[in-house]
Amino acid sequence: MESLNRRTLLGAAVAGVPLAVAPGLVAHASASPQPQPYGGRYQLEKDNCIHFHMVDFVAWNNRKFDMQAYYHASDVYVEMGGAATTTVDEHIAAMKDILVDNPDARILQHYPQVALGEWTAVVGHYVPGDFRLCTFARHHQGQIVEEYLFMRELTEGEADPYADEKPFVTITSPDSKLLQVAADVRPGWSAVIRGHELGKRSATFTRREGGKVVEQLRFAAV
């Protein structure tokens, strides 16, 4: 897959995904509300995943930078394309910079998604073109406070230069019906960042069944 520079990062991608809006269900006035069987644990992970959907599918795809500011902390730390920004204004400026060369960039899909605690990790499918990038985000009180974007997918057979380094972030999605139906977080997936230096990190998404690796996606920061 072609290497992307800072401007082509999110821009190598993303086909405006119109959000699907489920039609309202009409019930008789005498009907009792249906019970909600999906509550309980993992509400934080659910909310964080939905917030990240909003950031990409609504805010980014529709160029709503005020919404980007709403979902990012004012002092959000973001690594993208081998460079770091430390405020939401800097991050928004970097996003606008991407659009200079890629005005039609849109995010088509998030798959897979991994979520645990404050962390989410997603692989984004972008258009125009056929690119996959991934983003790890740490959320706190409804806002993203840290974000790590990996802009280049490693090709089959390409070595991961940081494969032997200790994990920097590791998350594994729980087997939760709530997360599956509310945010499409499927069990069996884990995600890890390796490398402890700006611009020198890699990310791996792994799906296991019965303890065996059945699918893997690997990315580099640059």
Short mmCIF file of C-alpha atoms in Angstrom, two decimals, residues 3-222:
data_model
loop_
_atom_site.label_atom_id
_atom_site.label_comp_id
_atom_site.label_asym_id
_atom_site.label_seq_id
_atom_site.Cartn_x
_atom_site.Cartn_y
_atom_site.Cartn_z
CA SER A 3 2.95 5.42 1.88
CA LEU A 4 1.06 8.51 3.02
CA ASN A 5 2.46 11.81 4.12
CA ARG A 6 0.88 14.07 6.73
CA ARG A 7 -1.54 15.66 4.29
CA THR A 8 -2.61 12.44 2.66
CA LEU A 9 -3.20 10.70 6.01
CA LEU A 10 -6.89 11.00 6.61
CA GLY A 11 -7.14 12.32 3.14
CA ALA A 12 -6.13 9.11 1.46
CA ALA A 13 -9.50 8.07 2.42
CA VAL A 14 -12.95 8.33 3.50
CA ALA A 15 -16.13 8.25 1.54
CA GLY A 16 -18.73 10.31 3.25
CA VAL A 17 -20.65 7.87 5.17
CA PRO A 18 -24.15 9.12 5.62
CA LEU A 19 -25.14 8.05 9.08
CA ALA A 20 -27.84 5.44 9.14
CA VAL A 21 -30.84 6.65 11.03
CA ALA A 22 -33.12 3.93 12.27
CA PRO A 23 -36.79 4.70 11.68
CA GLY A 24 -38.89 5.16 14.76
CA LEU A 25 -40.98 2.28 15.88
CA VAL A 26 -44.68 2.99 16.22
CA ALA A 27 -46.38 1.30 19.16
CA HIS A 28 -49.93 1.32 20.44
CA ALA A 29 -50.52 3.68 23.33
CA SER A 30 -51.32 0.76 25.59
CA ALA A 31 -48.15 -1.14 24.74
CA SER A 32 -45.58 -1.46 27.51
CA PRO A 33 -41.98 -0.35 26.82
CA GLN A 34 -39.74 -3.20 25.80
CA PRO A 35 -37.05 -4.09 28.33
CA GLN A 36 -33.45 -3.11 27.54
CA PRO A 37 -31.34 -6.26 27.89
CA TYR A 38 -28.03 -4.62 26.99
CA GLY A 39 -27.37 -2.34 29.96
CA GLY A 40 -24.93 -2.85 32.77
CA ARG A 41 -21.18 -3.21 32.24
CA TYR A 42 -19.10 -1.53 29.54
CA GLN A 43 -21.21 1.62 29.32
CA LEU A 44 -17.99 3.67 29.28
CA GLU A 45 -16.61 1.71 26.34
CA LYS A 46 -19.91 2.02 24.49
CA ASP A 47 -20.03 5.79 24.96
CA ASN A 48 -16.39 6.20 23.91
CA CYS A 49 -16.94 4.21 20.73
CA ILE A 50 -20.04 6.19 19.80
CA HIS A 51 -18.17 9.44 20.47
CA PHE A 52 -15.42 8.32 18.10
CA HIS A 53 -18.03 7.47 15.46
CA MET A 54 -19.30 11.03 15.81
CA VAL A 55 -15.79 12.43 15.45
CA ASP A 56 -15.21 10.61 12.17
CA PHE A 57 -18.55 10.04 10.49
CA VAL A 58 -20.17 13.36 11.42
CA ALA A 59 -17.46 15.85 12.37
CA TRP A 60 -14.75 14.84 9.88
CA ASN A 61 -16.94 13.78 6.97
CA ASN A 62 -18.98 16.99 7.21
CA ARG A 63 -16.06 19.31 8.11
CA LYS A 64 -17.63 20.25 11.44
CA PHE A 65 -14.54 21.48 13.23
CA ASP A 66 -16.53 22.92 16.10
CA MET A 67 -17.69 19.36 16.74
CA GLN A 68 -14.08 18.19 16.63
CA ALA A 69 -13.33 20.73 19.35
CA TYR A 70 -16.30 19.47 21.37
CA TYR A 71 -15.06 15.87 21.37
CA HIS A 72 -11.37 16.68 21.94
CA ALA A 73 -9.86 18.14 25.11
CA SER A 74 -8.35 21.60 24.69
CA ASP A 75 -4.91 20.16 25.49
CA VAL A 76 -5.31 16.91 23.51
CA TYR A 77 -2.03 15.24 22.57
CA VAL A 78 -2.03 13.81 19.03
CA GLU A 79 0.66 11.95 17.10
CA MET A 80 0.11 11.93 13.34
CA GLY A 81 2.53 11.45 10.48
CA GLY A 82 5.57 11.44 12.72
CA ALA A 83 4.69 14.81 14.28
CA ALA A 84 2.90 15.72 17.50
CA THR A 85 0.40 18.44 18.39
CA THR A 86 -0.53 19.43 21.92
CA THR A 87 -3.72 21.49 21.57
CA VAL A 88 -7.04 20.95 19.85
CA ASP A 89 -6.46 24.05 17.71
CA GLU A 90 -3.20 22.55 16.41
CA HIS A 91 -4.94 19.25 15.71
CA ILE A 92 -7.74 20.96 13.79
CA ALA A 93 -5.17 22.94 11.80
CA ALA A 94 -3.47 19.65 10.88
CA MET A 95 -6.83 18.22 9.73
CA LYS A 96 -7.47 21.27 7.58
CA ASP A 97 -3.98 20.89 6.14
CA ILE A 98 -4.90 17.38 4.99
CA LEU A 99 -7.87 18.76 3.08
CA VAL A 100 -5.72 21.13 1.00
CA ASP A 101 -4.55 18.24 -1.19
CA ASN A 102 -7.45 15.91 -0.42
CA PRO A 103 -10.69 17.92 -0.37
CA ASP A 104 -12.89 14.85 -0.94
CA ALA A 105 -11.41 12.73 1.83
CA ARG A 106 -14.07 10.79 3.74
CA ILE A 107 -14.21 7.92 6.23
CA LEU A 108 -16.23 5.03 4.92
CA GLN A 109 -16.12 2.49 7.76
CA HIS A 110 -14.66 1.58 11.15
CA TYR A 111 -13.64 -2.08 11.27
CA PRO A 112 -12.39 -3.61 13.39
CA GLN A 113 -12.97 -1.70 16.61
CA VAL A 114 -11.39 -2.53 19.95
CA ALA A 115 -12.42 -0.96 23.24
CA LEU A 116 -11.52 -1.39 26.90
CA GLY A 117 -11.62 1.14 29.72
CA GLU A 118 -10.70 4.62 28.49
CA TRP A 119 -9.15 3.33 25.26
CA THR A 120 -10.61 2.75 21.82
CA ALA A 121 -8.76 1.61 18.71
CA VAL A 122 -10.24 1.50 15.22
CA VAL A 123 -9.17 0.76 11.69
CA GLY A 124 -10.62 3.39 9.38
CA HIS A 125 -11.43 2.66 5.74
CA TYR A 126 -10.98 5.77 3.61
CA VAL A 127 -11.91 7.03 0.16
CA PRO A 128 -11.15 8.13 -2.47
CA GLY A 129 -8.62 5.36 -2.90
CA ASP A 130 -8.41 2.13 -0.97
CA PHE A 131 -6.58 2.95 2.24
CA ARG A 132 -6.73 1.72 5.81
CA LEU A 133 -5.34 3.70 8.71
CA CYS A 134 -5.77 3.16 12.43
CA THR A 135 -6.31 5.38 15.43
CA PHE A 136 -5.86 4.71 19.13
CA ALA A 137 -7.62 7.20 21.40
CA ARG A 138 -7.81 7.64 25.15
CA HIS A 139 -11.04 9.21 26.33
CA HIS A 140 -11.73 11.04 29.58
CA GLN A 141 -15.12 12.41 30.60
CA GLY A 142 -16.44 12.37 27.05
CA GLN A 143 -13.42 13.90 25.34
CA ILE A 144 -10.34 12.51 23.59
CA VAL A 145 -7.22 13.40 25.57
CA GLU A 146 -4.64 11.32 23.66
CA GLU A 147 -4.64 10.11 20.07
CA TYR A 148 -2.16 8.05 18.02
CA LEU A 149 -2.69 7.75 14.28
CA PHE A 150 -0.89 5.15 12.17
CA MET A 151 -0.91 6.23 8.56
CA ARG A 152 0.57 3.30 6.65
CA GLU A 153 -0.58 -0.30 6.57
CA LEU A 154 2.29 -2.76 6.43
CA THR A 155 2.19 -5.03 3.41
CA GLU A 156 2.18 -8.81 3.67
CA GLY A 157 5.70 -9.99 4.38
CA GLU A 158 6.91 -6.52 5.43
CA ALA A 159 8.72 -6.65 8.75
CA ASP A 160 7.48 -4.65 11.72
CA PRO A 161 10.58 -2.75 12.88
CA TYR A 162 9.21 -2.47 16.43
CA ALA A 163 7.87 -6.00 16.83
CA ASP A 164 10.37 -6.80 19.59
CA GLU A 165 9.66 -3.72 21.68
CA LYS A 166 7.49 -3.82 24.79
CA PRO A 167 3.86 -2.76 24.30
CA PHE A 168 3.09 0.91 24.83
CA VAL A 169 -0.70 0.37 24.82
CA THR A 170 -2.56 -2.96 24.83
CA ILE A 171 -6.35 -3.40 24.81
CA THR A 172 -8.61 -6.39 24.26
CA SER A 173 -12.32 -6.12 23.59
CA PRO A 174 -14.58 -7.90 26.08
CA ASP A 175 -17.30 -10.30 24.99
CA SER A 176 -20.17 -7.89 25.56
CA LYS A 177 -23.59 -7.98 23.92
CA LEU A 178 -23.95 -4.28 24.73
CA LEU A 179 -20.80 -3.38 22.81
CA GLN A 180 -21.73 -5.59 19.89
CA VAL A 181 -25.22 -4.18 19.34
CA ALA A 182 -24.51 -0.56 20.32
CA ALA A 183 -21.08 0.05 18.78
CA ASP A 184 -20.13 -3.02 16.66
CA VAL A 185 -17.26 -3.97 18.97
CA ARG A 186 -16.80 -7.68 18.36
CA PRO A 187 -15.09 -10.09 20.76
CA GLY A 188 -11.81 -11.76 19.89
CA TRP A 189 -10.02 -8.58 18.80
CA SER A 190 -7.03 -7.01 20.54
CA ALA A 191 -4.86 -4.05 19.59
CA VAL A 192 -1.36 -3.06 20.63
CA ILE A 193 1.04 -0.16 20.10
CA ARG A 194 4.76 -0.91 20.25
CA GLY A 195 7.55 1.64 20.41
CA HIS A 196 8.15 4.44 22.89
CA GLU A 197 9.36 7.27 20.66
CA LEU A 198 7.51 9.76 18.50
CA GLY A 199 7.44 8.59 14.89
CA LYS A 200 8.88 5.21 15.83
CA ARG A 201 5.82 3.17 16.73
CA SER A 202 3.78 0.40 15.14
CA ALA A 203 0.26 -0.92 15.75
CA THR A 204 -1.19 -4.39 15.36
CA PHE A 205 -4.83 -5.54 15.41
CA THR A 206 -5.28 -9.27 16.01
CA ARG A 207 -8.37 -11.47 16.00
CA ARG A 208 -8.22 -14.82 17.75
CA GLU A 209 -10.60 -17.76 17.75
CA GLY A 210 -10.00 -20.55 20.24
CA GLY A 211 -6.65 -19.02 21.09
CA LYS A 212 -5.45 -19.08 17.47
CA VAL A 213 -4.71 -16.00 15.38
CA VAL A 214 -7.13 -15.91 12.44
CA GLU A 215 -6.73 -12.30 11.25
CA GLN A 216 -4.14 -9.58 11.68
CA LEU A 217 -3.66 -6.00 10.48
CA ARG A 218 -0.39 -4.13 10.99
CA PHE A 219 0.41 -0.43 10.69
CA ALA A 220 3.35 1.94 10.99
CA ALA A 221 3.34 5.55 12.17
CA VAL A 222 4.97 6.76 8.93
#
